[in-house]
Coordinates of N, CA and C in Angstrom, one line a residue:
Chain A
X1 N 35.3 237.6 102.7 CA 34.5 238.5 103.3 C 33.9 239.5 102.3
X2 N 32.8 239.2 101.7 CA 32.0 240.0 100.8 C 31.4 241.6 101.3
X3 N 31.6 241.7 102.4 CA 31.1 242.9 102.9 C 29.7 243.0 102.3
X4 N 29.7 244.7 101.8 CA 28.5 245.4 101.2 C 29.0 245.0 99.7
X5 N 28.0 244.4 99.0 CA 27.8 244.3 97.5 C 26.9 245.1 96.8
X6 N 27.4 245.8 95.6 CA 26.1 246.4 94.9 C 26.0 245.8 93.6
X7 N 25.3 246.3 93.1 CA 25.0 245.6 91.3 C 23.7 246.5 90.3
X8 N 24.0 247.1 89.8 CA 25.4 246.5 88.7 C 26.3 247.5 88.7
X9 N 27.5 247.3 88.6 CA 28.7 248.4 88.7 C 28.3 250.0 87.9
X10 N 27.4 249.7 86.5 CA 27.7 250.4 85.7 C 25.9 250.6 85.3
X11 N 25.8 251.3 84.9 CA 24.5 251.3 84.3 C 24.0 252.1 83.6
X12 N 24.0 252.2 82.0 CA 23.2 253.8 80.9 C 21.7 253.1 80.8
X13 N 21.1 254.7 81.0 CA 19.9 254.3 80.8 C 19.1 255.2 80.0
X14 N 18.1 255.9 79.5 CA 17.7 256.6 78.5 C 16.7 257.1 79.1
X15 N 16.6 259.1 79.6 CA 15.4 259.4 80.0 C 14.0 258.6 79.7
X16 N 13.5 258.6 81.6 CA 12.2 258.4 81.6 C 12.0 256.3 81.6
X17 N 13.3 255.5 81.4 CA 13.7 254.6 82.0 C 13.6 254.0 83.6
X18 N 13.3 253.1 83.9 CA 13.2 252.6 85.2 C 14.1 251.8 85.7
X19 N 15.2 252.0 86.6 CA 15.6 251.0 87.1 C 16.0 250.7 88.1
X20 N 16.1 249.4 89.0 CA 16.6 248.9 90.6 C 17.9 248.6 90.8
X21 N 18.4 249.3 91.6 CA 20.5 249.1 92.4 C 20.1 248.2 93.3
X22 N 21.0 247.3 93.2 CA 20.9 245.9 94.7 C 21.6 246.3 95.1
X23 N 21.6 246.3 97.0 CA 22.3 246.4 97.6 C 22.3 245.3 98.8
X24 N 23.2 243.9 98.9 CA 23.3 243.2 100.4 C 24.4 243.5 101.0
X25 N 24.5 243.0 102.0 CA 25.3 242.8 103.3 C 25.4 242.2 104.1
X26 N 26.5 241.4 104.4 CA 26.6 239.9 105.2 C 26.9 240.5 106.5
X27 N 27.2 241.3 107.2 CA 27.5 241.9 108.3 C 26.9 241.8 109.6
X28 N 25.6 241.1 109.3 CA 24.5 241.5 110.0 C 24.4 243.0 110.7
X29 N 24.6 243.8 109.9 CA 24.4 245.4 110.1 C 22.4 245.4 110.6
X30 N 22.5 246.3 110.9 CA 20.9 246.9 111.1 C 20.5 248.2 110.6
X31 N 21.3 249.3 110.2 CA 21.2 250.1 109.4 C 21.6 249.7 107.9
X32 N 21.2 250.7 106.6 CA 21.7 250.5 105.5 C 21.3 252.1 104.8
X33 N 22.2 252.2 104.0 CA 21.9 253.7 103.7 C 22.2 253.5 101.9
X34 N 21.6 254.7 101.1 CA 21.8 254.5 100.2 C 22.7 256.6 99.9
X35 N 24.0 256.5 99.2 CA 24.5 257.9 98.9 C 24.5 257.9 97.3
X36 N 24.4 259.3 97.3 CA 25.0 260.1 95.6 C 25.9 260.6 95.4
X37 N 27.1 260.7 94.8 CA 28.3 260.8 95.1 C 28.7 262.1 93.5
X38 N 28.7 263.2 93.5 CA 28.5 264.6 92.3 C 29.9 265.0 92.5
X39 N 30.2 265.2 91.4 CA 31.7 265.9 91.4 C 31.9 266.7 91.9
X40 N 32.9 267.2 92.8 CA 33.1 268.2 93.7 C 31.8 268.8 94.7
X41 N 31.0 267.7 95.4 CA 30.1 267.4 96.3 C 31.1 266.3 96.9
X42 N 30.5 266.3 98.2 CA 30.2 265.3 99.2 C 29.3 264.2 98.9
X43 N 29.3 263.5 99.6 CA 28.3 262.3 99.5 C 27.0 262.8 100.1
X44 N 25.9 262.5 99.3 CA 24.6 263.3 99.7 C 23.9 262.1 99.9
X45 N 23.0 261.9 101.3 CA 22.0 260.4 101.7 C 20.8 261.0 100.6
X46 N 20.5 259.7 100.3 CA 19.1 259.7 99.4 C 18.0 259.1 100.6
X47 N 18.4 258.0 100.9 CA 17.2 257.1 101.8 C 18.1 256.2 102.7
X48 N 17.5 256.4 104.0 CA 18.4 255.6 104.6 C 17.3 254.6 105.5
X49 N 17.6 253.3 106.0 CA 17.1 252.3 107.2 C 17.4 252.0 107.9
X50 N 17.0 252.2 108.8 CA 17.3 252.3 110.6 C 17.4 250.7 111.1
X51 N 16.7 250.4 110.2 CA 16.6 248.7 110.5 C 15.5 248.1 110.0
X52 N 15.6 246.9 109.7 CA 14.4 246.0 108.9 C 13.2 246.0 109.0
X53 N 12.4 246.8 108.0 CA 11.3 247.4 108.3 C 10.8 248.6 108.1
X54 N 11.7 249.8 108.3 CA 11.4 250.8 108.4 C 12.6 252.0 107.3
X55 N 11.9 252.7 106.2 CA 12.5 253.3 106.0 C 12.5 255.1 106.1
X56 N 13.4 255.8 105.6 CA 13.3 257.2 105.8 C 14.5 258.2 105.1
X57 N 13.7 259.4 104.5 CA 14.2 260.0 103.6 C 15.4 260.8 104.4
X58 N 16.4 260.7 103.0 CA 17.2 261.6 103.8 C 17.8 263.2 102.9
X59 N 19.0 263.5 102.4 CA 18.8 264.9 102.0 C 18.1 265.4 100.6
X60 N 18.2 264.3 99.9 CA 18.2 264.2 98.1 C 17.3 263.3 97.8
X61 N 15.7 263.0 98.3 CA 14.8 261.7 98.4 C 14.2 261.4 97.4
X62 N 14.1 262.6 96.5 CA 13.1 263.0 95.3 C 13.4 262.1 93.9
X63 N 12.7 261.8 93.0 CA 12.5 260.6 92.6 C 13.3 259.4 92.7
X64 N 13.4 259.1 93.8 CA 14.0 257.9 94.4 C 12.8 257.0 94.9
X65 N 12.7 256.0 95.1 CA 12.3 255.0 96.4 C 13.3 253.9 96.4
X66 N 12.9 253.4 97.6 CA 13.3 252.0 98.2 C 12.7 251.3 98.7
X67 N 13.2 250.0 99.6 CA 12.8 248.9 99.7 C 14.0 248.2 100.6
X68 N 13.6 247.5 101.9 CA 14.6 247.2 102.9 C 13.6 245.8 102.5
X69 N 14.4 245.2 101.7 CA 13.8 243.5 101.9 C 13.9 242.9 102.8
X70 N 14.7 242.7 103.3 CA 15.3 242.0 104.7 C 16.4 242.6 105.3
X71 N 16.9 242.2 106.4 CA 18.5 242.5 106.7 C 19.4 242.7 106.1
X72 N 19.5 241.8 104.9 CA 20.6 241.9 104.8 C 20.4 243.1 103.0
X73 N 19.6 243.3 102.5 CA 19.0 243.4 101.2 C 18.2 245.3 101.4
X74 N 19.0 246.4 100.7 CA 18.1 247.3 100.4 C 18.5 247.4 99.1
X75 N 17.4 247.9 98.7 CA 17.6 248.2 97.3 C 17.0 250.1 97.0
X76 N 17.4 250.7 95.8 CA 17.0 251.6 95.6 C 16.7 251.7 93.7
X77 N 15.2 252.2 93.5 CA 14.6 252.0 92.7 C 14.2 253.7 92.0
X78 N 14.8 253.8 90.9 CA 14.4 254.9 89.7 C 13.2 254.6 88.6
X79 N 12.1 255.3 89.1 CA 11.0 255.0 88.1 C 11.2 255.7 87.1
X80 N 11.5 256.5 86.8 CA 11.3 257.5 85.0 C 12.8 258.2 85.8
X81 N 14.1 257.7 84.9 CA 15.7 258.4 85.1 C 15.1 260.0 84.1
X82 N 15.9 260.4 84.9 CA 16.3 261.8 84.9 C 17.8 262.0 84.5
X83 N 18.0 263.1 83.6 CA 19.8 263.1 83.3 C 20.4 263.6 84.6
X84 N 19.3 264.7 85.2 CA 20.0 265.2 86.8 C 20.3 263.8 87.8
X85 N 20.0 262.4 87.7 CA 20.4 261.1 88.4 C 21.3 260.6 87.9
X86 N 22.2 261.2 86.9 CA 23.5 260.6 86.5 C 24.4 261.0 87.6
X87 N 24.8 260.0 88.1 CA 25.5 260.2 89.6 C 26.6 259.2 89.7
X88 N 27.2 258.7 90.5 CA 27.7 257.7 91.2 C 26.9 257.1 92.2
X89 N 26.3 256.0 92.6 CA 25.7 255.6 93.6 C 26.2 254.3 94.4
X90 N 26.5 254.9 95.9 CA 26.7 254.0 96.9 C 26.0 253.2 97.9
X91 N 25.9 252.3 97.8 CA 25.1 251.8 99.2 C 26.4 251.3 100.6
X92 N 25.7 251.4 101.8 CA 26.3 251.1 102.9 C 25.3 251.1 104.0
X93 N 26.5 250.2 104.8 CA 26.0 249.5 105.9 C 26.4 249.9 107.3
X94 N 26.1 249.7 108.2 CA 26.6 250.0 110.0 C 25.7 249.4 110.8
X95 N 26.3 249.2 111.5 CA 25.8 249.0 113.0 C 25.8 250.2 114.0
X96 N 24.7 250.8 114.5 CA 24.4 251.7 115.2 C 24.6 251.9 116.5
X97 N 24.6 250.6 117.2 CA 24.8 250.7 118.3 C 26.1 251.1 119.1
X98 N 27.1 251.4 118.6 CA 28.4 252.5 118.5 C 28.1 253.5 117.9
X99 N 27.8 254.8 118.4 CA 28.0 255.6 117.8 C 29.1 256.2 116.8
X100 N 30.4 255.6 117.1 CA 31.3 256.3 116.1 C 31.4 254.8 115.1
X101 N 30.1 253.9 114.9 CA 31.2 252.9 113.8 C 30.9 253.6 113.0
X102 N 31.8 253.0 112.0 CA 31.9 253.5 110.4 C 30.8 252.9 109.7
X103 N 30.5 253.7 108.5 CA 30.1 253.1 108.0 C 31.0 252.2 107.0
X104 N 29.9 251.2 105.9 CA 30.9 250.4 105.3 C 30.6 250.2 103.9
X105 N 30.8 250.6 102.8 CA 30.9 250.9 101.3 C 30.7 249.9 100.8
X106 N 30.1 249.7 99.7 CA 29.8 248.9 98.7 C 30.8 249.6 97.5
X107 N 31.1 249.1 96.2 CA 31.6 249.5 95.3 C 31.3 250.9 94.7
X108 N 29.9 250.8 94.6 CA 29.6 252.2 94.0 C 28.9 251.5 92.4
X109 N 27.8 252.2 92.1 CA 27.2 252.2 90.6 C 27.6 253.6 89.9
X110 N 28.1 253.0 88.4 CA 27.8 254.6 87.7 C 26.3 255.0 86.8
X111 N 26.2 255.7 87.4 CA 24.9 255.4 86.4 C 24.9 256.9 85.8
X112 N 24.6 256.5 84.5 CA 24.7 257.6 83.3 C 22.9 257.6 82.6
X113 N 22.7 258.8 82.9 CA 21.2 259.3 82.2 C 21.0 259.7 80.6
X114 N 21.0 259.4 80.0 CA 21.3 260.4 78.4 C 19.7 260.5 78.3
Chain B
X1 N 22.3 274.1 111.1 CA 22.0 272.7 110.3 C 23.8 272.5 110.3
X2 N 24.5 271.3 110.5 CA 26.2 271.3 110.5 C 26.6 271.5 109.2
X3 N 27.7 272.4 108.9 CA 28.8 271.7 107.3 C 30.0 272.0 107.6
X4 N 30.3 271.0 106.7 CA 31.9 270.3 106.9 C 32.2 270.9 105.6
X5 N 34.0 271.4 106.0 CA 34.4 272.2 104.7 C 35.9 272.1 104.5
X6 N 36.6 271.4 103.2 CA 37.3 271.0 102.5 C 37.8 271.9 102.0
X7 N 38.6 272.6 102.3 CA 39.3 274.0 101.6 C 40.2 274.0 100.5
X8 N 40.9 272.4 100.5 CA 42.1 272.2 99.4 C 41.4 271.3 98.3
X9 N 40.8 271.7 97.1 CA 40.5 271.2 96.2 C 41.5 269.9 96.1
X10 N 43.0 270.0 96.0 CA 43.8 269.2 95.6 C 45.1 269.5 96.2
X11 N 45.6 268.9 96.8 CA 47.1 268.5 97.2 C 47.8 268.2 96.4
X12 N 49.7 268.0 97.0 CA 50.4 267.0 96.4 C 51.5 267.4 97.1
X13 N 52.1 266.2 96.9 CA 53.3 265.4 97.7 C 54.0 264.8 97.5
X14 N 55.5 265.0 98.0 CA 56.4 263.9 96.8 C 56.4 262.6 97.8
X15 N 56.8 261.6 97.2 CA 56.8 260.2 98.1 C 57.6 260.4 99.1
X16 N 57.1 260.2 100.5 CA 57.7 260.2 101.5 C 57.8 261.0 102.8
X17 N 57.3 262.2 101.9 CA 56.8 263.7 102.9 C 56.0 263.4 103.7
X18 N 55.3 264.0 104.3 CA 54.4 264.3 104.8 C 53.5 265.5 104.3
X19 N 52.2 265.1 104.4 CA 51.3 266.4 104.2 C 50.1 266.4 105.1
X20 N 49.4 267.5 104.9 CA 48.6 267.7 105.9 C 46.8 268.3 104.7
X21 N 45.6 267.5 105.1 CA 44.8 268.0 104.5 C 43.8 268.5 105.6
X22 N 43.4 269.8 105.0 CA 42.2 270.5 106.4 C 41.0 270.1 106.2
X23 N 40.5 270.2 107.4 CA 38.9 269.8 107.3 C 38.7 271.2 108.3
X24 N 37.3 271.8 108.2 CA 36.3 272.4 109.1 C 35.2 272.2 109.3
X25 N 34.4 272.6 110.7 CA 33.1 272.2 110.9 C 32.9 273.2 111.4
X26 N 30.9 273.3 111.0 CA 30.4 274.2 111.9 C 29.2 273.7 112.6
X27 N 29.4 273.5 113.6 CA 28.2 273.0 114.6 C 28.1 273.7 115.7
X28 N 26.7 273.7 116.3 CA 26.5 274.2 117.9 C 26.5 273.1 118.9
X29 N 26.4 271.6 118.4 CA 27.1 270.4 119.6 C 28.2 270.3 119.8
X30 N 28.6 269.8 121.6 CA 29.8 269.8 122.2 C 30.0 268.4 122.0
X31 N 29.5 267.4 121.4 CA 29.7 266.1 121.3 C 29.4 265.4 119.9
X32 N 30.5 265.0 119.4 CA 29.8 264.4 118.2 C 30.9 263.5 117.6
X33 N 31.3 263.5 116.3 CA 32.9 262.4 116.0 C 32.8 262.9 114.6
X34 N 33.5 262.7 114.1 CA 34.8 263.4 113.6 C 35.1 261.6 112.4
X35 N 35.3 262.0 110.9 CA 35.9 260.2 110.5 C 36.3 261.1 109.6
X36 N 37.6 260.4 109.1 CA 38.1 260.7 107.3 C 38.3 259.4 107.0
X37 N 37.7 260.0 105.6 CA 37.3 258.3 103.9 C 38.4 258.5 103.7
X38 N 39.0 257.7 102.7 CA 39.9 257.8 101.6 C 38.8 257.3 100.6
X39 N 38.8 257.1 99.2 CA 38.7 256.7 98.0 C 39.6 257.0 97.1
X40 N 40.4 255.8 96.9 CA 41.4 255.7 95.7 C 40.4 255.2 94.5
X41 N 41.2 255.4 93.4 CA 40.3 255.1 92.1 C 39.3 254.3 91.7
X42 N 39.4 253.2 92.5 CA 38.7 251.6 92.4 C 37.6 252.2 92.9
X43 N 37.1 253.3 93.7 CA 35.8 253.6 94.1 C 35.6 253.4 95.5
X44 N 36.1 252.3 95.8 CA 35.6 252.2 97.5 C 36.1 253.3 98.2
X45 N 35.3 253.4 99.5 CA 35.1 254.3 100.6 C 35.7 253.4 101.6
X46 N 36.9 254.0 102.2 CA 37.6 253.4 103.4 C 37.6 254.2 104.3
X47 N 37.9 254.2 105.3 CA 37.9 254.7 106.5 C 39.3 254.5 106.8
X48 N 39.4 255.9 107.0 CA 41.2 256.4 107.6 C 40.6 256.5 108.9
X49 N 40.4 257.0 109.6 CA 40.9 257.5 110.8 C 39.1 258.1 111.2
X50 N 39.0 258.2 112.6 CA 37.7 258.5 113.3 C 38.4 259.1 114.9
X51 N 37.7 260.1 115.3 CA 37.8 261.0 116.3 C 36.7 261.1 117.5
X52 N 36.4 261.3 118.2 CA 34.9 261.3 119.3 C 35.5 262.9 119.8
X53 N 34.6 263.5 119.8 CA 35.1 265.0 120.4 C 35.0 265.2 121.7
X54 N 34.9 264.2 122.6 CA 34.6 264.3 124.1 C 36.1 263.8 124.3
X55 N 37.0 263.4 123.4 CA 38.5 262.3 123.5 C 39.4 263.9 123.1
X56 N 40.3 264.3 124.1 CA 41.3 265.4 123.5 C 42.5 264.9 123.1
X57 N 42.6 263.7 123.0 CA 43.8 262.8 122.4 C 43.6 262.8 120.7
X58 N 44.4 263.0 120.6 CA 44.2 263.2 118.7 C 44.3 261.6 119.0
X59 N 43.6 261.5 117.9 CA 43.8 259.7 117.1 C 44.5 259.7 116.1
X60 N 45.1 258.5 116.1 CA 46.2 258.3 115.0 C 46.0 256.6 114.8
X61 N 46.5 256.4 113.2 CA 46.7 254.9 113.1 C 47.7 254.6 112.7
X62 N 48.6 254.3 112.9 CA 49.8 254.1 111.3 C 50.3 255.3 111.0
X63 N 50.6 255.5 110.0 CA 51.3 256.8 109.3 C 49.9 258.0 109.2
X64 N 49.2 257.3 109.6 CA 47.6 258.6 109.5 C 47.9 259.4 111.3
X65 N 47.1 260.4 110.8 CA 47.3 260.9 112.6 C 46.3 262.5 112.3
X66 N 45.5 262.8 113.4 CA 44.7 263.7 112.7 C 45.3 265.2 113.8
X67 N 45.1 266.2 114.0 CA 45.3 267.4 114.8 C 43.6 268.1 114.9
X68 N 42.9 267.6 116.4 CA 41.8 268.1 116.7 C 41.7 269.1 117.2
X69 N 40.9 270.5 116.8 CA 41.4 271.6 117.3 C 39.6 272.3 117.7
X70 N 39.1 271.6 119.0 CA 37.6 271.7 119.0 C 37.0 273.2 119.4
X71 N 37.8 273.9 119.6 CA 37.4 275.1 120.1 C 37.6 275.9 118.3
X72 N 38.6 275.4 117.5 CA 38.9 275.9 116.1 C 37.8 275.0 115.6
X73 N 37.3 274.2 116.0 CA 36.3 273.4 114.8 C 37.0 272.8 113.8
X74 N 38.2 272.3 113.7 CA 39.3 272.2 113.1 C 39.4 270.5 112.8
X75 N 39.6 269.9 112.0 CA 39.9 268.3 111.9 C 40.8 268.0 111.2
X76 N 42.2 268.3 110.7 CA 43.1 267.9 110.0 C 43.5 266.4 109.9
X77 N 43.8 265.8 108.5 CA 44.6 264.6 109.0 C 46.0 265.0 108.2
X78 N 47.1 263.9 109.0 CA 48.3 264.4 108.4 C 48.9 262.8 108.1
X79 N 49.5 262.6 107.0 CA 49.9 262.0 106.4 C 51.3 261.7 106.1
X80 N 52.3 261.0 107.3 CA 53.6 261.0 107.3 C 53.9 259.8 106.4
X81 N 54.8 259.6 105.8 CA 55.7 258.9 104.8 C 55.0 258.6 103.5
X82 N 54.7 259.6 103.2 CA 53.6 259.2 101.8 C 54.1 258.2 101.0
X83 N 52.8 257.4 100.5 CA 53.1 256.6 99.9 C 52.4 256.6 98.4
X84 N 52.8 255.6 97.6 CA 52.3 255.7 96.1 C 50.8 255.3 96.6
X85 N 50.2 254.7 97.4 CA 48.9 254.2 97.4 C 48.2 254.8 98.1
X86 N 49.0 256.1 98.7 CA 47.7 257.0 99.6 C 47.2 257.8 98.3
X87 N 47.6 257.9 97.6 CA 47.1 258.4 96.2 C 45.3 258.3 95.7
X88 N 44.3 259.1 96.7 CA 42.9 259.2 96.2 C 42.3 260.2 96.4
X89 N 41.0 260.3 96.7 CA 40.4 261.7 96.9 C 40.0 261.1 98.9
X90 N 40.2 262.3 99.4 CA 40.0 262.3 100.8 C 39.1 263.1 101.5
X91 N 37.9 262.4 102.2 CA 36.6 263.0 102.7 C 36.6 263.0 104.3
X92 N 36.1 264.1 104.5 CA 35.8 264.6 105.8 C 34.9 264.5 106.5
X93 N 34.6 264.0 107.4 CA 32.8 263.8 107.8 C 32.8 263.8 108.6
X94 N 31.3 264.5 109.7 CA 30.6 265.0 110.9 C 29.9 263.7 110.8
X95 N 29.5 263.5 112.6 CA 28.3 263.0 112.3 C 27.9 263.3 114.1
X96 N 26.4 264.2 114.5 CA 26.3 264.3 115.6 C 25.4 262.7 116.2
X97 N 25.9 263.3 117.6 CA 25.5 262.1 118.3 C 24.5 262.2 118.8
X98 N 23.2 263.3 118.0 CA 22.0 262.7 118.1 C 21.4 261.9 117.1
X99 N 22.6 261.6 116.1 CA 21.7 261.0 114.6 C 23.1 259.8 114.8
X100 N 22.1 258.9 114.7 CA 22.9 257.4 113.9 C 23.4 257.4 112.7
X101 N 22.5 257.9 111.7 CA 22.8 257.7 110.6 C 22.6 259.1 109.7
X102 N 22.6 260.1 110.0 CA 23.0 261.2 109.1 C 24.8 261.6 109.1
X103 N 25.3 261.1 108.5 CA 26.8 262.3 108.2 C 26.6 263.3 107.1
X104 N 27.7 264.1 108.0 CA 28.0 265.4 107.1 C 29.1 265.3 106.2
X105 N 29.0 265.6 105.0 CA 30.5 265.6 104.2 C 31.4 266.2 103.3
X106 N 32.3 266.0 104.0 CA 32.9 267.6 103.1 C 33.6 267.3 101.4
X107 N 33.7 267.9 100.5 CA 33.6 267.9 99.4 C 34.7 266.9 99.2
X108 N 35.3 267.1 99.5 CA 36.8 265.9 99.5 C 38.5 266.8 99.1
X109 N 39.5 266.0 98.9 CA 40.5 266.5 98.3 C 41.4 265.8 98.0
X110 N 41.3 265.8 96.6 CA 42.5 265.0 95.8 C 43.7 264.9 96.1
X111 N 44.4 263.8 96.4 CA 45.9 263.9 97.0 C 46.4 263.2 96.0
X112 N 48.1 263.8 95.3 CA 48.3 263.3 94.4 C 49.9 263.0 95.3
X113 N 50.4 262.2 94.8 CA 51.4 261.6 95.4 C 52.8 261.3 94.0
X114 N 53.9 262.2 94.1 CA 54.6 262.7 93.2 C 56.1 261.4 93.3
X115 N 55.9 260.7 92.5 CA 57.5 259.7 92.7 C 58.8 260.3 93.1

């Protein structure tokens, strides 16, 4: 059971660098969310999708975008990294139609800005 | 706007005890749920334990068990027979039941688990 997968675990990149985090899910989930995870923060939403097709910002959107390929596939995309985007970054998945399900974790990327 | 608030930077516990980590919320909804993460080192986000605030049954799973205190805005989980592998950082989270997918999250707290 592969759940949520991300890629690539780790990632340095050099201000002003561009790069894309994979994120699938075999779950057949219908939501997919992407978080930033700051030392002694909470997990902050960047972008989240309600479902295939449709996406929407959530607290921290700003030079982020994405991309809900299909079902099972979002991705989140850094056009020119910033040292302020050295984060941890999670993607996850749920099914909405319960309100209390959980969500469901992918590994997590580190990604380091220099 | 809701926030969820993590008061114990960091715990600890010798193997076997029991401990207790706080959570608080502030919201003006009478309905909403209530989840605690774990993350041990490896990074993944698990899910301990989940609450519905309309339910006045504390929920429990296993050795997890939370004390819901809705009029206190209160969400503890408590942690009987500690073990070497409850050993991670422990997150608190809202989420109202007019949003699918916004949670709230509280900063977390380190639980250190003493042999």
């Amino acid at each position: 059971n592969a759940g949520v997968t991300q890629t690539p675990k780790f990632q340095v990149l050099k201000t002003g660098q561009s790069m894309t985090l994979q994120c699938a899910q075999d779950m057949n989930h219908n939501s997919m969310y992407w978080y930033r995870q700051d030392p002694g923060m909470g997990l902050r939403l960047i972008y989240y999708s309600a479902s295939e097709g449709t996406t929407d910002k959530g607290e921290v959107p700003n030079g982020y975008n994405v991309s809900r390929l299909n079902k099972r596939e979002f991705s989140l995309r850094l056009e020119s990294a910033a040292p302020s985007q050295t984060s941890v970054y999670f993607c996850a998945s749920s099914d909405p139609t319960g309100r209390n399900s959980p969500l469901h974790f992918g590994n997590g990327t580190r990604l380091t800005v220099t | 706007a809701q926030t969820v608030t993590q008061s114990q930077p960091e715990m600890s516990v010798q193997e076997a005890e029991t401990v207790t980590l706080s959570c608080t919320y502030d919201t003006s909804e009478s309905d909403y749920y209530l989840f605690w993460y774990k993350q041990p080192p490896s990074r993944q986000m698990i899910l301990v334990i989940r609450q519905e605030a309309y339910k006045q049954q504390n929920a429990t799973e296993n050795r997890f068990s939370v004390n819901f205190q809705k009029a206190a805005k209160s969400f503890s989980l408590k942690i009987s027979d500690s073990q070497l592998g409850d050993a991670a950082m422990y997150f608190c989270a809202y989420r109202s039941m007019d949003s699918n997918y916004q949670l709230i999250w509280g900063a977390g707290t380190k639980l250190i688990i003493k042999p």
